[in-house]
CSV table of C-alpha atoms and ligand atoms in Angstrom, one decimal:
chain,number,residue,atom,x,y,z
H,1,MET,CA,40.4,25.4,67.5
H,2,THR,CA,40.4,28.6,69.5
H,3,PRO,CA,37.0,30.2,70.1
H,4,THR,CA,36.7,33.4,68.1
H,5,VAL,CA,33.4,34.7,69.3
H,6,PRO,CA,33.5,37.4,72.0
H,7,THR,CA,31.1,37.1,75.0
H,8,VAL,CA,28.5,39.6,76.2
H,9,ALA,CA,26.6,39.9,79.5
H,10,LEU,CA,22.8,39.4,79.2
H,11,GLY,CA,21.0,40.3,82.5
H,12,ASP,CA,21.7,38.9,86.0
H,13,GLY,CA,25.4,38.4,85.2
H,14,LEU,CA,24.9,35.7,82.6
H,15,HIS,CA,27.8,35.9,80.1
H,16,VAL,CA,27.3,34.2,76.7
H,17,SER,CA,28.8,34.2,73.2
H,18,ARG,CA,27.5,37.2,71.2
H,19,ILE,CA,25.8,34.8,68.8
H,20,GLY,CA,24.1,31.6,70.0
H,21,PHE,CA,22.9,28.5,68.2
H,22,GLY,CA,19.2,27.6,68.0
H,23,GLY,CA,18.8,23.8,68.2
H,24,MET,CA,15.2,23.4,67.2
H,25,ALA,CA,15.5,22.6,63.5
H,26,LEU,CA,18.2,20.0,64.2
H,27,SER,CA,15.2,17.7,65.1
H,28,HIS,CA,12.2,19.1,63.3
H,29,ALA,CA,10.5,22.1,61.9
H,30,TYR,CA,11.9,23.1,58.4
H,31,GLY,CA,12.6,19.8,56.7
H,32,ASP,CA,14.5,16.5,57.1
H,33,THR,CA,17.2,16.2,59.7
H,34,ASP,CA,20.1,13.8,60.2
H,35,PRO,CA,21.2,13.1,63.8
H,36,ASP,CA,24.8,12.5,62.8
H,37,GLU,CA,25.1,15.8,60.9
H,38,ALA,CA,23.2,17.5,63.7
H,39,LEU,CA,25.8,16.5,66.2
H,40,ARG,CA,28.6,17.4,64.0
H,41,THR,CA,27.0,20.9,63.6
H,42,LEU,CA,26.7,21.3,67.3
H,43,HIS,CA,30.4,20.4,67.8
H,44,HIS,CA,31.3,22.8,65.1
H,45,ALA,CA,29.4,25.6,66.7
H,46,VAL,CA,31.3,25.1,70.0
H,47,ASP,CA,34.6,24.8,68.1
H,48,ARG,CA,33.9,28.1,66.5
H,49,GLY,CA,33.1,29.7,69.8
H,50,VAL,CA,29.3,29.7,69.5
H,51,THR,CA,28.7,28.3,72.9
H,52,PHE,CA,25.3,29.5,73.8
H,53,ILE,CA,23.0,26.6,72.8
H,54,ASP,CA,19.3,26.9,72.8
H,55,THR,CA,16.7,24.1,73.1
H,56,ALA,CA,13.3,23.3,74.7
H,57,ASP,CA,11.6,20.3,76.2
H,58,VAL,CA,9.0,20.4,73.4
H,59,TYR,CA,11.5,20.4,70.5
H,60,GLY,CA,11.9,17.2,68.5
H,61,LYS,CA,9.8,14.4,67.1
H,62,PRO,CA,7.8,12.6,69.7
H,63,ARG,CA,8.5,8.9,70.3
H,64,ASP,CA,5.7,6.4,69.3
H,65,GLY,CA,2.7,7.1,71.5
H,66,GLY,CA,4.4,10.0,73.3
H,67,THR,CA,2.0,12.8,74.1
H,68,GLY,CA,4.0,15.2,76.4
H,69,PRO,CA,7.0,17.3,75.4
H,70,ALA,CA,9.1,15.0,73.2
H,71,GLY,CA,12.5,15.9,74.7
H,72,THR,CA,14.3,14.4,71.8
H,73,ASN,CA,16.1,17.7,70.9
H,74,GLU,CA,17.4,17.9,74.5
H,75,GLU,CA,18.6,14.3,74.2
H,76,LEU,CA,20.5,15.2,71.1
H,77,ILE,CA,22.1,18.1,72.8
H,78,ALA,CA,22.9,15.9,75.8
H,79,LYS,CA,25.4,14.1,73.4
H,80,LEU,CA,27.3,17.4,73.0
H,81,LEU,CA,27.1,18.1,76.7
H,82,ALA,CA,28.5,14.7,77.6
H,83,ASP,CA,31.9,15.7,76.1
H,84,ARG,CA,31.8,19.5,76.5
H,85,ARG,CA,29.5,20.6,79.4
H,86,ASP,CA,32.0,23.1,80.7
H,87,GLU,CA,32.3,24.9,77.4
H,88,VAL,CA,28.6,25.4,76.8
H,89,ARG,CA,25.9,27.8,78.3
H,90,ILE,CA,22.8,25.6,77.9
H,91,ALA,CA,19.4,27.2,77.7
H,92,THR,CA,16.2,25.2,77.7
H,93,LYS,CA,12.4,26.0,78.1
H,94,PHE,CA,9.3,24.5,79.6
H,95,GLY,CA,5.6,25.4,79.6
H,96,ILE,CA,4.2,24.0,76.3
H,97,THR,CA,2.6,20.7,77.4
H,98,GLY,CA,2.4,18.5,74.3
H,99,ALA,CA,4.4,16.8,71.7
H,100,VAL,CA,4.9,18.5,68.3
H,101,GLY,CA,1.8,17.9,66.2
H,102,ALA,CA,-0.4,16.9,69.2
H,103,PRO,CA,-3.3,19.2,70.4
H,104,ALA,CA,-1.6,19.6,73.7
H,105,ALA,CA,1.4,21.2,71.8
H,106,ARG,CA,-0.8,24.3,71.9
H,107,ALA,CA,-1.6,24.2,75.6
H,108,THR,CA,0.5,25.6,78.4
H,109,ARG,CA,1.2,25.0,82.2
H,110,GLY,CA,2.9,27.2,84.7
H,111,ASP,CA,1.8,25.8,88.1
H,112,ARG,CA,4.5,25.0,90.7
H,113,ASP,CA,4.2,21.2,90.4
H,114,TYR,CA,4.6,21.4,86.6
H,115,VAL,CA,7.5,23.7,86.7
H,116,ARG,CA,9.4,21.4,89.1
H,117,ALA,CA,8.6,18.2,87.1
H,118,ALA,CA,9.5,19.9,83.8
H,119,CYS,CA,12.9,21.0,85.2
H,120,GLU,CA,13.7,17.6,86.6
H,121,ALA,CA,12.8,16.0,83.2
H,122,SER,CA,15.0,18.5,81.3
H,123,LEU,CA,17.9,17.9,83.6
H,124,ARG,CA,17.6,14.2,83.2
H,125,ARG,CA,17.4,14.4,79.4
H,126,LEU,CA,20.2,16.8,79.1
H,127,GLY,CA,22.4,14.7,81.4
H,128,THR,CA,23.4,17.7,83.5
H,129,ASP,CA,22.9,18.8,87.1
H,130,VAL,CA,22.3,22.5,86.2
H,131,ILE,CA,20.6,24.5,83.4
H,132,ASP,CA,22.3,27.8,82.8
H,133,LEU,CA,19.2,29.6,81.6
H,134,TYR,CA,15.7,28.3,82.1
H,135,TYR,CA,13.0,29.9,80.1
H,136,LEU,CA,9.2,30.0,80.5
H,137,HIS,CA,8.4,29.1,76.9
H,138,ARG,CA,4.8,30.3,76.9
H,139,ARG,CA,2.9,31.4,80.0
H,140,GLN,CA,-0.3,29.8,81.2
H,141,LEU,CA,-2.6,32.8,80.9
H,142,ASP,CA,-4.9,31.9,83.8
H,143,ILE,CA,-2.0,31.6,86.3
H,144,PRO,CA,-0.4,34.8,87.5
H,145,ILE,CA,3.1,35.0,86.0
H,146,GLU,CA,4.4,35.8,89.5
H,147,GLU,CA,3.4,32.3,90.6
H,148,THR,CA,5.2,30.6,87.8
H,149,VAL,CA,8.4,32.7,88.2
H,150,GLY,CA,8.2,32.1,91.9
H,151,ALA,CA,8.4,28.4,91.3
H,152,MET,CA,11.3,29.0,88.8
H,153,ALA,CA,13.1,31.0,91.5
H,154,GLU,CA,12.9,28.0,93.8
H,155,LEU,CA,14.9,26.1,91.2
H,156,VAL,CA,17.6,28.8,91.3
H,157,ALA,CA,17.7,28.6,95.1
H,158,GLU,CA,18.1,24.9,94.9
H,159,GLY,CA,21.0,25.1,92.4
H,160,LYS,CA,19.1,23.4,89.6
H,161,VAL,CA,19.0,26.5,87.4
H,162,ARG,CA,21.4,29.4,87.2
H,163,HIS,CA,19.3,32.2,85.5
H,164,LEU,CA,15.8,32.7,84.4
H,165,GLY,CA,14.3,33.7,81.1
H,166,LEU,CA,10.9,34.4,79.5
H,167,SER,CA,9.7,33.8,76.0
H,168,GLU,CA,7.0,35.8,74.3
H,169,VAL,CA,6.0,37.8,77.3
H,170,THR,CA,4.4,41.2,77.2
H,171,ALA,CA,6.1,44.2,78.7
H,172,ASP,CA,3.7,44.1,81.7
H,173,GLU,CA,4.3,40.4,82.2
H,174,LEU,CA,8.0,41.0,82.1
H,175,ARG,CA,7.9,43.7,84.7
H,176,ALA,CA,5.7,41.6,87.0
H,177,ALA,CA,8.1,38.6,86.7
H,178,ALA,CA,11.2,40.8,87.2
H,179,ALA,CA,9.7,42.0,90.5
H,180,VAL,CA,9.9,38.3,91.7
H,181,HIS,CA,13.3,37.3,90.4
H,182,PRO,CA,15.9,38.9,88.1
H,183,ILE,CA,15.3,38.0,84.5
H,184,ALA,CA,18.5,37.3,82.5
H,185,ALA,CA,16.9,37.2,79.0
H,186,VAL,CA,13.7,37.7,77.1
H,187,GLN,CA,13.5,35.4,74.1
H,188,SER,CA,11.0,36.5,71.4
H,189,GLU,CA,10.9,36.7,67.7
H,190,TRP,CA,12.8,39.7,66.5
H,191,SER,CA,14.4,40.4,63.1
H,192,ILE,CA,14.2,42.9,60.3
H,193,TRP,CA,10.7,41.6,59.3
H,194,SER,CA,9.3,41.0,62.9
H,195,ARG,CA,9.7,44.1,64.8
H,196,ASP,CA,6.6,44.4,67.1
H,197,VAL,CA,8.7,43.8,70.2
H,198,GLU,CA,10.5,47.1,69.7
H,199,ALA,CA,7.3,49.0,70.8
H,200,ARG,CA,7.0,47.8,74.4
H,201,VAL,CA,8.9,44.6,75.1
H,202,VAL,CA,12.4,45.8,74.2
H,203,PRO,CA,12.1,49.0,76.3
H,204,ALA,CA,10.8,46.9,79.3
H,205,ALA,CA,13.7,44.5,78.9
H,206,ARG,CA,16.1,47.4,79.0
H,207,GLU,CA,14.3,48.9,82.0
H,208,VAL,CA,14.5,45.6,84.1
H,209,GLY,CA,18.0,44.9,83.0
H,210,ALA,CA,17.3,41.8,80.9
H,211,GLY,CA,19.2,41.0,77.7
H,212,PHE,CA,17.3,40.1,74.5
H,213,VAL,CA,17.6,36.8,72.6
H,214,PRO,CA,15.9,37.2,69.2
H,215,TYR,CA,14.6,33.9,68.0
H,216,SER,CA,14.1,33.2,64.3
H,217,PRO,CA,16.6,36.0,63.5
H,218,LEU,CA,16.8,34.8,59.9
H,219,GLY,CA,13.0,34.8,59.5
H,220,ARG,CA,12.9,31.0,59.8
H,221,GLY,CA,15.4,31.0,56.8
H,222,PHE,CA,13.4,33.3,54.6
H,223,LEU,CA,15.8,36.3,55.0
H,224,THR,CA,18.8,34.3,53.8
H,225,GLY,CA,17.4,34.1,50.3
H,226,ALA,CA,17.9,30.3,50.4
H,227,MET,CA,14.2,29.7,50.9
H,228,THR,CA,12.3,28.2,48.0
H,229,PRO,CA,8.6,27.4,47.8
H,230,GLU,CA,9.6,23.7,47.8
H,231,ARG,CA,11.4,24.2,51.1
H,232,VAL,CA,8.4,26.1,52.6
H,233,SER,CA,6.2,23.2,51.8
H,234,ALA,CA,8.5,20.7,53.4
H,235,GLY,CA,8.0,22.0,57.0
H,236,ILE,CA,5.8,23.8,59.5
H,237,LEU,CA,5.6,26.9,57.3
H,238,ARG,CA,3.6,25.2,54.5
H,239,ALA,CA,0.4,27.1,55.4
H,240,GLU,CA,1.8,30.4,56.5
H,241,PRO,CA,0.7,33.5,54.4
H,242,ARG,CA,4.0,35.2,55.0
H,243,PHE,CA,5.8,32.4,53.3
H,244,VAL,CA,3.2,31.2,50.8
H,245,GLU,CA,0.8,33.9,49.4
H,246,HIS,CA,3.3,36.6,50.1
H,247,PHE,CA,6.4,34.7,49.1
H,248,ALA,CA,7.1,36.9,46.0
H,249,ALA,CA,6.2,40.2,47.7
H,250,ASN,CA,8.5,39.5,50.6
H,251,GLN,CA,11.4,38.8,48.3
H,252,ARG,CA,11.8,42.6,48.2
H,253,ILE,CA,13.2,42.3,51.7
H,254,VAL,CA,15.7,39.7,50.6
H,255,GLU,CA,16.7,41.8,47.7
H,256,LEU,CA,17.4,44.7,50.1
H,257,LEU,CA,19.5,42.5,52.3
H,258,ARG,CA,21.4,41.2,49.3
H,259,GLN,CA,22.1,44.8,48.1
H,260,VAL,CA,23.5,45.8,51.4
H,261,GLY,CA,25.5,42.5,51.4
H,262,ARG,CA,27.0,43.4,48.1
H,263,GLU,CA,28.2,46.7,49.5
H,264,THR,CA,29.6,45.2,52.7
H,265,GLY,CA,30.9,41.9,51.3
H,266,ALA,CA,28.4,39.9,53.3
H,267,SER,CA,25.6,37.4,52.6
H,268,ALA,CA,21.9,38.3,53.1
H,269,ALA,CA,21.9,36.1,56.3
H,270,GLN,CA,24.9,38.0,57.7
H,271,VAL,CA,23.3,41.4,57.0
H,272,ALA,CA,20.1,40.3,58.7
H,273,LEU,CA,22.2,39.3,61.8
H,274,ALA,CA,24.3,42.5,61.7
H,275,TRP,CA,21.1,44.6,61.6
H,276,LEU,CA,20.0,43.0,64.9
H,277,TRP,CA,23.2,43.8,66.7
H,278,ALA,CA,23.0,47.4,65.3
H,279,GLN,CA,19.4,47.7,66.4
H,280,GLY,CA,20.3,46.4,69.9
H,281,ALA,CA,23.0,49.0,70.2
H,282,ALA,CA,20.6,51.7,69.0
H,283,LEU,CA,18.0,50.7,71.6
H,284,GLY,CA,20.5,50.3,74.4
H,285,LEU,CA,20.4,46.6,75.4
H,286,PRO,CA,22.5,43.4,74.7
H,287,VAL,CA,21.2,41.3,71.9
H,288,VAL,CA,22.2,37.7,71.2
H,289,PRO,CA,20.6,36.2,68.2
H,290,ILE,CA,20.3,32.4,68.0
H,291,PRO,CA,20.1,31.4,64.3
H,292,GLY,CA,19.6,27.7,63.7
H,293,THR,CA,21.1,25.6,60.9
H,294,ARG,CA,21.7,21.9,60.2
H,295,ARG,CA,25.0,22.7,58.4
H,296,PRO,CA,28.4,23.4,59.9
H,297,ALA,CA,29.4,25.8,57.1
H,298,ARG,CA,26.4,28.0,57.9
H,299,VAL,CA,27.4,28.2,61.6
H,300,THR,CA,30.7,29.7,60.4
H,301,GLU,CA,28.9,32.0,58.0
H,302,ASN,CA,26.5,33.2,60.7
H,303,ALA,CA,29.3,33.7,63.3
H,304,ASP,CA,31.3,35.7,60.7
H,305,ALA,CA,28.4,38.2,60.6
H,306,LEU,CA,30.0,39.7,63.8
H,307,ARG,CA,32.6,41.2,61.4
H,308,VAL,CA,30.0,43.0,59.3
H,309,VAL,CA,29.8,46.8,59.9
H,310,LEU,CA,26.7,48.7,58.7
H,311,ASP,CA,27.1,52.4,58.1
H,312,PRO,CA,24.2,54.7,59.2
H,313,ALA,CA,22.8,55.0,55.7
H,314,GLN,CA,22.7,51.2,55.3
H,315,LYS,CA,21.1,50.8,58.7
H,316,ALA,CA,18.4,53.3,57.8
H,317,ARG,CA,17.7,51.5,54.5
H,318,LEU,CA,17.4,48.2,56.3
H,319,ASP,CA,15.1,49.8,58.9
H,320,GLY,CA,12.8,50.7,56.0
H,321,ALA,CA,12.3,46.9,55.2
H,322,ALA,CA,9.5,47.0,57.9
H,323,ASP,CA,7.3,48.8,55.3
H,324,LEU,CA,7.7,46.0,52.8
H,325,VAL,CA,6.6,43.1,55.0
H,326,ARG,CA,3.4,41.2,54.0
H,327,GLY,CA,1.8,38.8,56.4
H,328,SER,CA,1.8,38.4,60.2
H,329,ARG,CA,4.6,36.7,62.1
H,330,SER,CA,2.0,34.6,64.1
H,331,LEU,CA,1.8,31.0,63.0
H,332,SER,CA,-1.6,30.0,61.9
H,333,PHE,CA,-1.5,26.6,63.8
H,334,THR,CA,-0.8,28.3,67.1
H,335,PRO,CA,-3.3,30.1,69.4
H,336,ARG,CA,-4.1,33.7,68.6
H,337,ASP,CA,-2.5,34.9,71.9
H,338,TRP,CA,0.7,32.8,71.4
H,339,VAL,CA,2.9,35.8,70.6
H,340,SER,CA,3.2,38.8,72.9
H,341,ALA,CA,2.1,41.4,70.4
H,342,ASP,CA,-1.3,39.7,70.0
H,343,ARG,CA,-2.2,40.1,73.7
H,344,GLU,CA,-0.9,43.6,74.4
G,1,LIG,N1,11.0,30.8,71.9
G,1,LIG,C1,10.3,30.4,70.9
G,1,LIG,O1,9.0,30.3,70.9
G,1,LIG,C2,11.0,30.0,69.6
G,1,LIG,C3,10.3,29.9,68.4
G,1,LIG,C4,11.1,29.5,67.3
G,1,LIG,C5,12.4,29.4,67.4
G,1,LIG,N2,13.1,29.5,68.6
G,1,LIG,C6,14.6,29.2,68.8
G,1,LIG,O2,15.2,30.1,67.8
G,1,LIG,C7,16.1,29.3,67.0
G,1,LIG,C8,16.3,29.9,65.7
G,1,LIG,O3,15.0,30.1,65.0
G,1,LIG,P1,14.6,29.3,63.7
G,1,LIG,O4,15.3,28.0,63.6
G,1,LIG,O5,13.1,29.3,63.8
G,1,LIG,O6,14.8,30.3,62.6
G,1,LIG,P2,16.1,31.0,61.9
G,1,LIG,O7,17.3,30.8,62.8
G,1,LIG,O8,15.7,32.4,61.7
G,1,LIG,O9,16.3,30.3,60.5
G,1,LIG,C9,16.6,28.9,60.5
G,1,LIG,C10,16.6,28.5,59.0
G,1,LIG,O10,17.6,29.3,58.3
G,1,LIG,C11,18.4,28.4,57.6
G,1,LIG,N3,19.8,29.1,57.6
G,1,LIG,C12,20.5,29.3,58.7
G,1,LIG,N4,21.6,29.9,58.5
G,1,LIG,C13,21.6,30.1,57.1
G,1,LIG,C14,22.5,30.7,56.2
G,1,LIG,N5,23.7,31.3,56.6
G,1,LIG,N6,22.2,30.7,54.9
G,1,LIG,C15,21.1,30.1,54.4
G,1,LIG,N7,20.2,29.6,55.3
G,1,LIG,C16,20.5,29.5,56.6
G,1,LIG,C17,18.4,27.1,58.2
G,1,LIG,O11,18.4,26.1,57.1
G,1,LIG,P3,19.5,24.9,57.1
G,1,LIG,O12,19.2,24.1,58.3
G,1,LIG,O13,19.2,24.2,55.8
G,1,LIG,O14,20.8,25.6,57.1
G,1,LIG,C18,17.0,27.1,58.9
G,1,LIG,O15,16.0,26.5,58.1
G,1,LIG,C19,15.5,27.9,67.1
G,1,LIG,O16,16.4,26.9,66.7
G,1,LIG,C20,15.0,27.8,68.4
G,1,LIG,O17,16.0,27.4,69.3
G,1,LIG,C21,12.4,29.8,69.7
């Protein structure tokens, strides 16, 4: 099948498909997963031209007794890379030290030895000799970010990594990092109901020439309208006020997305993605969302969002959704300073 997704340049000359694929929930997070369907979904994404694949060392269920980053999502993605390495831009992350569910999953490391060891482990699990985009997932707050990024820059010099990225950094952290090495991409949560990055981080990304990779662009599934209370209770969102106490109030945002979808012939998910591209254009920087799904058909639906055109009145109505949101984007099981807005 001929790829039908155009590419775009993030920062530092990194060209990727205009929509990426988030691999996290293929292994854990929002409900049961099936490894065979997960691999089919990954192949379908690449067939469709969605070739920018996102993972992290910490994604996936730990093996019995495993305490460090599980690496099982990277191992799943290695099966795709085994056949199609040349077609894919692979992004992975390091910095969160523990397996999902373990206390160390909320701890971070960014010292030079750890950076090097984490990269070697990801290369081994992914079965590749180079990572296209290597992100610092969460910074270690008591180590200067310049030190961590300096160690990451050594990996670029050695050919193990092609480009550097940062996740959930503040504007000041981003500027300090970019003074050490060009930053190709900032990955933080950004969607129609999570817009705090627009105040300072997005302008800083534009200033340093980094592209933006919004994670959870579909609000962890909520913005698609397909989320039910049963589905919330099946995964990591079961105790999150945004999804539980405020489930009904926040449906007003879904209803707005559906209304605009009826006008444009699109689904709520597609409108949510189209809003992000429109917002990136308005704010003057390349934006490449990475929605995740376990199902091939939804990969197609999400990629088809590139065809949706919002007129200025529709865009303005969608901008107004920010006033309807109830509940914070921070997850209650992570540290208070885990998202950049909470330490600015
Ligand atoms: N840097 C970080 O700290 C960080 C944090 C979180 C996530 N991420 C990255 O961002 C990626 C995406 O974020 P995310 O998975 O949290 O959230 P998301 O992409 O906003 O939403 C994913 C959820 O939406 C559902 N979905 C996807 N497309 C749909 C559609 N067209 N219609 C209906 N439902 C749809 C999926 O369910 P089904 O599987 O049932 O389709 C899944 O449960 C992750 O995979 C990960 O790579 C990074």
